[in-house]
Short mmCIF file of C-alpha atoms in Angstrom, two decimals:
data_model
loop_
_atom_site.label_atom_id
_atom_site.label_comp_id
_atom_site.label_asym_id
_atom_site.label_seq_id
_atom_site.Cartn_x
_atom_site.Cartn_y
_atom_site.Cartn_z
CA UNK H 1 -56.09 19.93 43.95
CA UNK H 2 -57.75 17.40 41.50
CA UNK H 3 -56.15 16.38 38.49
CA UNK H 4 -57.52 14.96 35.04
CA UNK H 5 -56.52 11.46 36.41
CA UNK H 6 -58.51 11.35 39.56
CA UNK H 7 -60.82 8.46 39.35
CA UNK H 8 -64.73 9.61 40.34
CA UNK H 9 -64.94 7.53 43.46
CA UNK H 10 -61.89 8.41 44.91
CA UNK H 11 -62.45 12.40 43.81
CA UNK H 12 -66.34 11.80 45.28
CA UNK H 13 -64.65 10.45 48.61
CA UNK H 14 -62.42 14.11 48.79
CA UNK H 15 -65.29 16.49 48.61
CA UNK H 16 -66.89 14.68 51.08
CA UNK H 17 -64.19 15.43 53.67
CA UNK H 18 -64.09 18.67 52.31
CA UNK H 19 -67.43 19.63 52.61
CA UNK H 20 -68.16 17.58 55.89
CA UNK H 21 -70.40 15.17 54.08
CA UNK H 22 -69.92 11.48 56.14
CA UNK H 23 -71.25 9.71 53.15
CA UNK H 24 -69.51 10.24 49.43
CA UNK H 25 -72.75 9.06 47.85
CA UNK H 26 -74.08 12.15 48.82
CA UNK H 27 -71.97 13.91 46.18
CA UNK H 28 -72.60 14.20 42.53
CA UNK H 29 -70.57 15.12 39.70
CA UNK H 30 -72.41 16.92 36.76
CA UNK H 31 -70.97 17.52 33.41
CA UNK H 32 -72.38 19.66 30.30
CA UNK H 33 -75.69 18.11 32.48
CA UNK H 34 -74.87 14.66 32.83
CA UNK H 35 -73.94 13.27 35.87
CA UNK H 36 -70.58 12.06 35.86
CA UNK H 37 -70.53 7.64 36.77
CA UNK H 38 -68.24 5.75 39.12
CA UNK H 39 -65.68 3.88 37.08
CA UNK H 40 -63.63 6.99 34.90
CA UNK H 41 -61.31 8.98 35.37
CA UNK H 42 -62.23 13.08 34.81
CA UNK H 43 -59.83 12.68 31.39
CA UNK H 44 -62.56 10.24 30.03
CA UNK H 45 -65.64 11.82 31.40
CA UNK H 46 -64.30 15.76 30.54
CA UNK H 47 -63.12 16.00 26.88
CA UNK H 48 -59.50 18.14 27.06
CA UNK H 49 -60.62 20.01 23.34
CA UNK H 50 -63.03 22.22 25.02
CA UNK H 51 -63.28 23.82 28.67
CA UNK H 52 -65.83 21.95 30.77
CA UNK H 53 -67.20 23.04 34.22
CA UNK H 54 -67.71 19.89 36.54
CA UNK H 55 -70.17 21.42 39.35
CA UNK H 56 -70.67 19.20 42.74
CA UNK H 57 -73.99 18.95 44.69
CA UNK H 58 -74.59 17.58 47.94
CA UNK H 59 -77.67 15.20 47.52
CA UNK H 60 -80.17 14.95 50.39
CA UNK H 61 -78.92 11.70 51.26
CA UNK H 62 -77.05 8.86 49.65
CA UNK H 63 -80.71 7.29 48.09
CA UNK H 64 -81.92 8.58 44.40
CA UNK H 65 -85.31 10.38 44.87
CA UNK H 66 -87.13 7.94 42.58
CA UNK H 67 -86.10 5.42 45.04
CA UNK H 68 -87.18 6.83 48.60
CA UNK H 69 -90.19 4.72 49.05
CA UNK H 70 -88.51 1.46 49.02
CA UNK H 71 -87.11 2.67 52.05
CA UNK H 72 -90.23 3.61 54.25
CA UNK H 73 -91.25 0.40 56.19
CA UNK H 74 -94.95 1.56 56.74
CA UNK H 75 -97.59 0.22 59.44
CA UNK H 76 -101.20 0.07 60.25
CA UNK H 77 -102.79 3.10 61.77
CA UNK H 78 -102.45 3.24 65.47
CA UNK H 79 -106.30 2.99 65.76
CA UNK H 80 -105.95 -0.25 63.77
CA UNK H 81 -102.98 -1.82 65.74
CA UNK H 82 -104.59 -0.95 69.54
CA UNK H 83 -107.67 -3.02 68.02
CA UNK H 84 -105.37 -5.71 66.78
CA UNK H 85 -102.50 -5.86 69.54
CA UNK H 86 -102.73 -9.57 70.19
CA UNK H 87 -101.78 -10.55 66.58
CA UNK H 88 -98.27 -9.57 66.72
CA UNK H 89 -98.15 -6.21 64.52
CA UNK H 90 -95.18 -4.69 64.49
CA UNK H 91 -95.18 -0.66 65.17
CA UNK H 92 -92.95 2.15 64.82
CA UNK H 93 -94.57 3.58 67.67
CA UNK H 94 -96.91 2.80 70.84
CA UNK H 95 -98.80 5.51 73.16
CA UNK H 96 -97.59 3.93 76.54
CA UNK H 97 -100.60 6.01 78.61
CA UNK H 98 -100.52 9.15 80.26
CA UNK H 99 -97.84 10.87 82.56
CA UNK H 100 -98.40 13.45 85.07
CA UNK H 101 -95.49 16.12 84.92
CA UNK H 102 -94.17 17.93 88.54
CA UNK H 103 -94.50 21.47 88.89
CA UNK H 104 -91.76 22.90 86.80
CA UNK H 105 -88.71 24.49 88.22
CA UNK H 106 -86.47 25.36 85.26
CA UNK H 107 -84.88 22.15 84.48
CA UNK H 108 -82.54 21.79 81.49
CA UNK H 109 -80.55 18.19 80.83
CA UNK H 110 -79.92 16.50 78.18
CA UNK H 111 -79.01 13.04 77.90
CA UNK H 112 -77.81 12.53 81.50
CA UNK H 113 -76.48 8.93 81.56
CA UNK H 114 -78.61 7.14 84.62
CA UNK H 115 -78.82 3.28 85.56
CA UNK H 116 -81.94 2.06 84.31
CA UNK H 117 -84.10 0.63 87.46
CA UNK H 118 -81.56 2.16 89.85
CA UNK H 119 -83.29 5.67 91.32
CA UNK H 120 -80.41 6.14 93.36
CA UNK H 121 -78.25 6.73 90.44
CA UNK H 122 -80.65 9.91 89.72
CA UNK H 123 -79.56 13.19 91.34
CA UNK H 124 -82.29 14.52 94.04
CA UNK H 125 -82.97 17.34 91.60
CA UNK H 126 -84.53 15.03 89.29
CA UNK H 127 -85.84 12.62 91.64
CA UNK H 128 -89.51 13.88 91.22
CA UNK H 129 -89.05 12.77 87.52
CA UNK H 130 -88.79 9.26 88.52
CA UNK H 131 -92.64 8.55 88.50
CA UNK H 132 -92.18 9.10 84.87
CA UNK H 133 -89.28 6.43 84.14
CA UNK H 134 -90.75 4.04 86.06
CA UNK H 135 -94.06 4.60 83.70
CA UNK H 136 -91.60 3.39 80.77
CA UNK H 137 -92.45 0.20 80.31
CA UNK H 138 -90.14 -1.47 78.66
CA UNK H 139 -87.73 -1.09 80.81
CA UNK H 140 -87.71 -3.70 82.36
CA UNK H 141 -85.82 -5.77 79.99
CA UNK H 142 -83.08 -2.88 80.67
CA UNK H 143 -82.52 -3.49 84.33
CA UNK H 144 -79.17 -2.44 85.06
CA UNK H 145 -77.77 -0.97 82.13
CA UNK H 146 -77.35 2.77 81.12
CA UNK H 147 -80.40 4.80 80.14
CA UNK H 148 -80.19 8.51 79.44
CA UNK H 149 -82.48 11.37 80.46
CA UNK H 150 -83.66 14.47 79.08
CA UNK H 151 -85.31 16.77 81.21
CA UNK H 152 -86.28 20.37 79.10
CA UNK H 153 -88.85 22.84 81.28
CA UNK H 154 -88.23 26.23 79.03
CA UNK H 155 -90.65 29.05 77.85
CA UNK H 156 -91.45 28.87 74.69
CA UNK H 157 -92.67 31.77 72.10
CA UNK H 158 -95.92 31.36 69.85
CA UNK H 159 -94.46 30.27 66.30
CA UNK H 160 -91.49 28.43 67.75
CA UNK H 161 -90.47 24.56 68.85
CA UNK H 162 -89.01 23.87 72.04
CA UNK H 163 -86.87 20.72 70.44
CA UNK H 164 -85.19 20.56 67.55
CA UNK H 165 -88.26 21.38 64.33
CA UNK H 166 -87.72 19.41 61.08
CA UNK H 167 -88.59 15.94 60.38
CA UNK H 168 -86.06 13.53 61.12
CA UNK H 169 -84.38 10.53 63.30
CA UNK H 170 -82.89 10.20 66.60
CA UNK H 171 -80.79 7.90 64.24
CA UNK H 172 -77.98 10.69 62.79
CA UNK H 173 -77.55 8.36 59.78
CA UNK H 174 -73.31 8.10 59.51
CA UNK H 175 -71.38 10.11 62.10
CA UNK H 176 -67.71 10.47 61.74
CA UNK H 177 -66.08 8.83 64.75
CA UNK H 178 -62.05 10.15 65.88
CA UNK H 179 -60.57 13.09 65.30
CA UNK H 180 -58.58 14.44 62.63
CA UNK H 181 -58.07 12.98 58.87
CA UNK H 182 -58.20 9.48 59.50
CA UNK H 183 -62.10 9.95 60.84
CA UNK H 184 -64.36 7.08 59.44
CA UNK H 185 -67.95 6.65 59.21
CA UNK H 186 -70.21 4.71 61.11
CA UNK H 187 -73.78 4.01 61.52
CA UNK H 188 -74.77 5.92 64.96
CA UNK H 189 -77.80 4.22 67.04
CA UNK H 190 -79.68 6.28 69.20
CA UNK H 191 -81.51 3.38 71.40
CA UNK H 192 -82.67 1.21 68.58
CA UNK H 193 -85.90 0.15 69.03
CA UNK H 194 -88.23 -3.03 68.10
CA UNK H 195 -91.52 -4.82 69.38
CA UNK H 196 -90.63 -8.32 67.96
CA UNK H 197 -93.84 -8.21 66.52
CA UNK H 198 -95.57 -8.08 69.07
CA UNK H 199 -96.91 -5.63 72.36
CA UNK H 200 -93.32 -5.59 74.48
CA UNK H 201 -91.30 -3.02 74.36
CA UNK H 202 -87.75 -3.17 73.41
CA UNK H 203 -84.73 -0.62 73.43
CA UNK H 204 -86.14 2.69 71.66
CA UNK H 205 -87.30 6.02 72.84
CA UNK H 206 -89.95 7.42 75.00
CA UNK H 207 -91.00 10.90 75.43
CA UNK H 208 -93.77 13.09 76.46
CA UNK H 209 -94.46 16.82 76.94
CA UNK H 210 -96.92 18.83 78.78
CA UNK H 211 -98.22 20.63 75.62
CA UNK H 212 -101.34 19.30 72.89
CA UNK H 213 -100.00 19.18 69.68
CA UNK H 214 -96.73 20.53 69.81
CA UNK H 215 -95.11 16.80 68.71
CA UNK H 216 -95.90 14.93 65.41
CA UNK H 217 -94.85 11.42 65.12
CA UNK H 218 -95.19 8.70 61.88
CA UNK H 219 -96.07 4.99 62.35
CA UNK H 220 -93.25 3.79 60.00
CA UNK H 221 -89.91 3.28 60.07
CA UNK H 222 -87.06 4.34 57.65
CA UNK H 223 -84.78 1.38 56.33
CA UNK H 224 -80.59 2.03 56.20
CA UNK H 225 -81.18 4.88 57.64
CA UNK H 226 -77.07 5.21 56.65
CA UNK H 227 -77.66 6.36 53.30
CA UNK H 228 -81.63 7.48 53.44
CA UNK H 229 -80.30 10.04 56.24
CA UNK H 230 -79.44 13.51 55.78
CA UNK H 231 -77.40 15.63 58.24
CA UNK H 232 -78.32 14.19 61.79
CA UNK H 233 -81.06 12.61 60.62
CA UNK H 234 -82.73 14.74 58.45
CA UNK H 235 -85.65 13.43 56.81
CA UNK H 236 -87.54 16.22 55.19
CA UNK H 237 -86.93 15.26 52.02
CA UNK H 238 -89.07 12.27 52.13
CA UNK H 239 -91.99 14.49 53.81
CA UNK H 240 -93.50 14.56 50.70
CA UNK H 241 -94.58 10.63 50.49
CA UNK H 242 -94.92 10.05 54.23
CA UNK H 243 -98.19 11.89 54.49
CA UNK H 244 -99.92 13.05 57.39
CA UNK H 245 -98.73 12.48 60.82
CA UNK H 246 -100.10 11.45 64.40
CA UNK H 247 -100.03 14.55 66.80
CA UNK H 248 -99.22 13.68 70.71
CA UNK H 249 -101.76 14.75 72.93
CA UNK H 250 -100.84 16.50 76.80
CA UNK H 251 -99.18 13.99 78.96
CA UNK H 252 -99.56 11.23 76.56
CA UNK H 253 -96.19 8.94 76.79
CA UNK H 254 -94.89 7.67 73.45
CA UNK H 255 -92.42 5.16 72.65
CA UNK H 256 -90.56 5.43 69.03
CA UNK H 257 -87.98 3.42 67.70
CA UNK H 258 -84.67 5.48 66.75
CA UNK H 259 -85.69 5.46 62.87
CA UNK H 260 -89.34 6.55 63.19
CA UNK H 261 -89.52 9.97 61.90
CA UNK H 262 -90.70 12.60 63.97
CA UNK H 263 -90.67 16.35 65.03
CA UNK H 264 -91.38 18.82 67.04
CA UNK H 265 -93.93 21.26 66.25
CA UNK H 266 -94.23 25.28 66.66
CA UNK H 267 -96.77 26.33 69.56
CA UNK H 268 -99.66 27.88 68.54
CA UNK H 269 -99.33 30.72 71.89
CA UNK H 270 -96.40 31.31 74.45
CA UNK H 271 -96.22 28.71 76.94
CA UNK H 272 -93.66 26.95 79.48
CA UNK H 273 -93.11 23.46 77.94
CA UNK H 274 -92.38 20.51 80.21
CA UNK H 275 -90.17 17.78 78.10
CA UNK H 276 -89.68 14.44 78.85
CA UNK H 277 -87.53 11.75 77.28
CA UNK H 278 -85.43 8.38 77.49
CA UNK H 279 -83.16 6.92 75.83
CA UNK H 280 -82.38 3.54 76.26
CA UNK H 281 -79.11 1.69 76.09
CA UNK H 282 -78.05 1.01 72.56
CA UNK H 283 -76.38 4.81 71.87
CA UNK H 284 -73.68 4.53 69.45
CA UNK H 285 -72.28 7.87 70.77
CA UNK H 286 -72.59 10.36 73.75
CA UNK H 287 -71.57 14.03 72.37
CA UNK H 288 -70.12 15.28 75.30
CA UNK H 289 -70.14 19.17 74.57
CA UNK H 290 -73.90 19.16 74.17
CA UNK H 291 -74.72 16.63 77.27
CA UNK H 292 -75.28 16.45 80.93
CA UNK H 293 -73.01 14.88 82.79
CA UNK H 294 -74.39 12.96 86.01
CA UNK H 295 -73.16 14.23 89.03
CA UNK H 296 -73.42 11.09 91.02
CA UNK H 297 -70.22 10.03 88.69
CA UNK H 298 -72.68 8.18 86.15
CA UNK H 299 -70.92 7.79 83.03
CA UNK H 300 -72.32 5.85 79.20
CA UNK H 301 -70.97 2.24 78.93
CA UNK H 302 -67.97 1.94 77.31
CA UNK H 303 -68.86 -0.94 75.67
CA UNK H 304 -71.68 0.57 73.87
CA UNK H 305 -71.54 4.17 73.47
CA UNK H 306 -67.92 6.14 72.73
CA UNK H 307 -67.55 9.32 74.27
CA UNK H 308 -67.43 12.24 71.97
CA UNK H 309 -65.87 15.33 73.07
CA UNK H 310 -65.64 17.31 69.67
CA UNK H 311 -68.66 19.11 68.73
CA UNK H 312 -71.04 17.23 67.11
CA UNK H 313 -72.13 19.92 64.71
CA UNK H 314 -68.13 19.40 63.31
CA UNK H 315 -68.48 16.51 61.56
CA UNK H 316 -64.52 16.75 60.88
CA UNK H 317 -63.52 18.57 63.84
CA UNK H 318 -64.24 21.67 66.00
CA UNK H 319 -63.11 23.91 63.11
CA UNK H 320 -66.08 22.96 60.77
CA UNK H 321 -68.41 23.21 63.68
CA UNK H 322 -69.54 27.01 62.51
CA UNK H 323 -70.53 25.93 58.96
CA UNK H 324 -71.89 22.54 59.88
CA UNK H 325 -74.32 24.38 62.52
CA UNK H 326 -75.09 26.57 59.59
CA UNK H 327 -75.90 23.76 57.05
CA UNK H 328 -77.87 22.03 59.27
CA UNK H 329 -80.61 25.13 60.04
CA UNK H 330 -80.69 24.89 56.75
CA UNK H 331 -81.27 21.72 55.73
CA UNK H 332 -79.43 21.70 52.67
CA UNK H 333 -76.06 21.63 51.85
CA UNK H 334 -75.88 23.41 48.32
CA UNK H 335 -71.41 24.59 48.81
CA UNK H 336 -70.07 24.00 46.21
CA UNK H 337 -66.18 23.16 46.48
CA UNK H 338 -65.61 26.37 44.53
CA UNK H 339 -61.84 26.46 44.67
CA UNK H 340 -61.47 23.33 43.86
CA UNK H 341 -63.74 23.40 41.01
CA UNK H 342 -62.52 26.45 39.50
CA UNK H 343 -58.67 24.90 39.92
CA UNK H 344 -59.89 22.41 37.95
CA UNK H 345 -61.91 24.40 35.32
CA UNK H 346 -58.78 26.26 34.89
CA UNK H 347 -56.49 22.57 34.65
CA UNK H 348 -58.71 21.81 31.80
CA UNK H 349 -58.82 25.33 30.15
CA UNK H 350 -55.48 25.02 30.05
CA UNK H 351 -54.60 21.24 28.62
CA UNK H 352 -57.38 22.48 25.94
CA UNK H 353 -55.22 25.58 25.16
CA UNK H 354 -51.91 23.16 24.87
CA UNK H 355 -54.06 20.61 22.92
CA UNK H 356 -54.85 23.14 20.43
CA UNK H 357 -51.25 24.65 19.74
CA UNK H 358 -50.02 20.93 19.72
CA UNK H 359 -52.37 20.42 16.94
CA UNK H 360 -50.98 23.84 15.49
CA UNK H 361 -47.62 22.53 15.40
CA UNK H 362 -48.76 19.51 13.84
CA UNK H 363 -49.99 21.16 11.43
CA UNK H 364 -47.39 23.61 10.84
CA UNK H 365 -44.86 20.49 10.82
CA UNK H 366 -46.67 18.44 8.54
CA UNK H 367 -46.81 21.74 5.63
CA UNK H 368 -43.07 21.94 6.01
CA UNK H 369 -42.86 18.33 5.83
CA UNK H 370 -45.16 18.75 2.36
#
C-alpha cells in the first residue's frame, strides 16, 4: 500500500505496473484539483489536518494536450510531392502503383516471418502472393534479411473494419519486454521507415487491399512516438489536429513509415476483403501468440526482433491480458487504482483523526500545566 512518505515519481512508477500502463508519465495525481508535481512526498502535497482524496488518471499518452502539435512532423500533400519528387521531399507515405490480388481462397496470416528476395522461403500456399512482394519496391535494399507477411482474405459486414479501426501506429509506443516484475520498457519498431529525403524507399510498411475506401492514411509522421503513443499505438487523441486524411483506392499499394498514422475504415456494404501487407526488417518484437509461424522453419532474426510468447494484450503478463484487451477496445484507460486509493484515503483520515486528539492533549496538558 502507499504511505504518506512515498515520493510522487516513485508512487507514479507503481500504478503504472498496477494498471498495465508501460509509461508512468501517463499517470496523474490530482489533489483538491491540482495535480500533484514530481519532487514531494504525499505528506507535503496532502495536508494530514483534513482528509484528502488523491484520484489517479491514466492520460492518453505521456505528452500534455496543449503540447501535441509539436509532435506531428507534417508534409506536403501527396498531389504536391508526386509533382515535386526530384527535389528530395521527405514523405510519410508513397502510393507505390497498383497490385492485382489472386482469386481469394480464405487466407488468414499474420506476420509470417519470410526472407526478403528469397520466394523459396514462402510456403506454396502463398506463392501466388509473390507478384505482390516483388511489386514492393524498396526491397531491394532488404535482400536477404527477414520480412514479414500478412495475408487477411475474410468477409466482412457493412459497418465493420476488417483490420484493427482507430487511428494509430504500427509503432506500439513502449512495450514491456520479459516476464514477470522486473519487465522494462522499451521503444518497439515495427519496420521503421524513411525516404532520406528523397524517392527510395527504405525499411517501412506496405499494404494494399482489394476494397475503395476502406483504408485512411495521413502524410505526417508522429515524433517520440514513446510518450505521444497510447496503448499500441493509439493515436486518436490527436485526431482532432491532424485533419482530414488520404483514402486508398482498390489495388493501390502504399508504403507508410511505422509512425504515420493510419486506420482502417468500416465498409460501406458486405464484402470479402483481400489484405495485403509487409513488414520489413526493423521489428522490435514478434508476438508469438497472435502470429504465423512459417512452416518452411522461417523464424525473426534474433538480432533484431525478440520473440514474445506472452500475450501481447498483457502488458505485465498473461493474467492482465483480459483487462488490457478490454482497455484497448476502448481506448481509454479511466481505472482508477481504487483500493489503493481508498487505503490511502483512509491512511490519511486516520493521521488527521490522531493529529487532532494530539492537539487535544496538548491542549488539555497545557490547562493543567496553567
Amino acid at each position: 500500500p502507499a504511505t504518506d512518505v512515498d515520493d510522487i515519481q516513485s508512487l507514479r512508477s507503481r500504478i503504472a505496473v498496477a494498471l498495465h500502463v508501460p509509461n508512468p508519465k501517463r499517470i496523474v495525481l490530482l489533489c483538491r484539483g491540482q495535480e500533484v508535481a514530481d519532487g514531494s512526498s504525499l505528506r507535503e502535497a496532502v495536508s494530514a489536518d483534513s482528509p484528502a482524496m488523491v484520484n489517479v488518471t491514466v492520460m492518453p499518452c505521456a505528452v500534455k494536450p496543449s503540447e501535441y502539435e509539436s509532435y506531428i512532423v507534417r508534409y506536403l500533400p501527396v498531389q504536391d510531392t508526386m509533382s515535386l519528387r526530384r527535389r528530395g521531399m521527405k514523405k510519410a507515405y508513397v502510393s507505390v502503383g497498383t497490385v492485382q490480388f489472386p482469386p481469394p481462397s480464405g487466407i488468414d496470416i499474420n506476420m509470417m516471418p519470410f526472407i526478403i528476395g528469397d520466394e523459396a522461403s514462402i510456403p506454396e500456399e502463398y506463392k501466388h502472393y509473390w507478384p505482390l512482394i516483388e511489386q514492393c519496391s524498396g526491397l531491394k535494399h532488404q535482400q536477404g534479411q527477414v520480412g514479414f507477411l500478412t495475408i487477411q482474405e475474410t468477409r466482412v459486414d457493412a459497418g465493420n473494419a476488417q483490420r484493427r479501426p482507430g487511428l494509430h501506429l504500427e509503432t506500439p509506443g513502449l512495450v514491456m519486454r520479459h516476464g514477470g516484475e522486473t519487465e522494462v520498457p522499451m521503444l518497439a519498431h515495427w519496420g521503421e521507415g524513411d525516404t532520406r529525403a528523397g524517392d527510395s524507399l527504405y525499411g517501412g510498411i506496405y499494404m494494399a487491399s482489394n476494397i475503395s475506401g476502406s483504408s485512411e492514411v495521413w502524410n505526417a509522421q508522429i515524433k517520440n512516438p514513446e510518450l505521444m503513443c497510447g496503448t499500441l499505438g493509439d493515436m486518436e487523441h490527436v485526431r482532432g489536429l491532424l485533419g482530414e486524411g488520404q483514402s486508398l483506392d482498390a489495388n493501390e499499394l502504399v508504403w507508410i513509415t511505422d509512425t504515420t498514422p493510419h486506420e482502417s475504415l468500416p465498409l460501406q456494404q458486405e464484402a470479402l476483403r483481400q489484405y495485403f501487407r509487409v513488414v520489413t526488417s526493423a521489428v522490435s518484437v514478434w508476438y508469438e501468440r497472435h502470429s504465423t509461424k512459417n512452416r518452411l522453419g522461417i523464424v525473426p532474426d534474433p538480432v533484431l526482433t525478440e520473440i514474445v510468447k506472452d500475450d501481447k494484450f498483457a502488458t505485465w503478463g498473461p493474467a492482465a491480458a483480459k483487462k488490457d484487451r478490454e482497455e484497448h477496445e476502448r481506448r481509454q484507460d479511466p481505472r482508477l487504482a481504487g483500493l489503493m486509493w481508498w487505503t490511502l484515503n483512509s491512511m490519511m483520515r486516520s493521521r488527521a483523526q490522531d493529529s487532532k486528539l494530539e492537539r487535544g492533549r496538548q491542549e488539555v496538558a497545557s490547562a493543567e500545566g496553567e
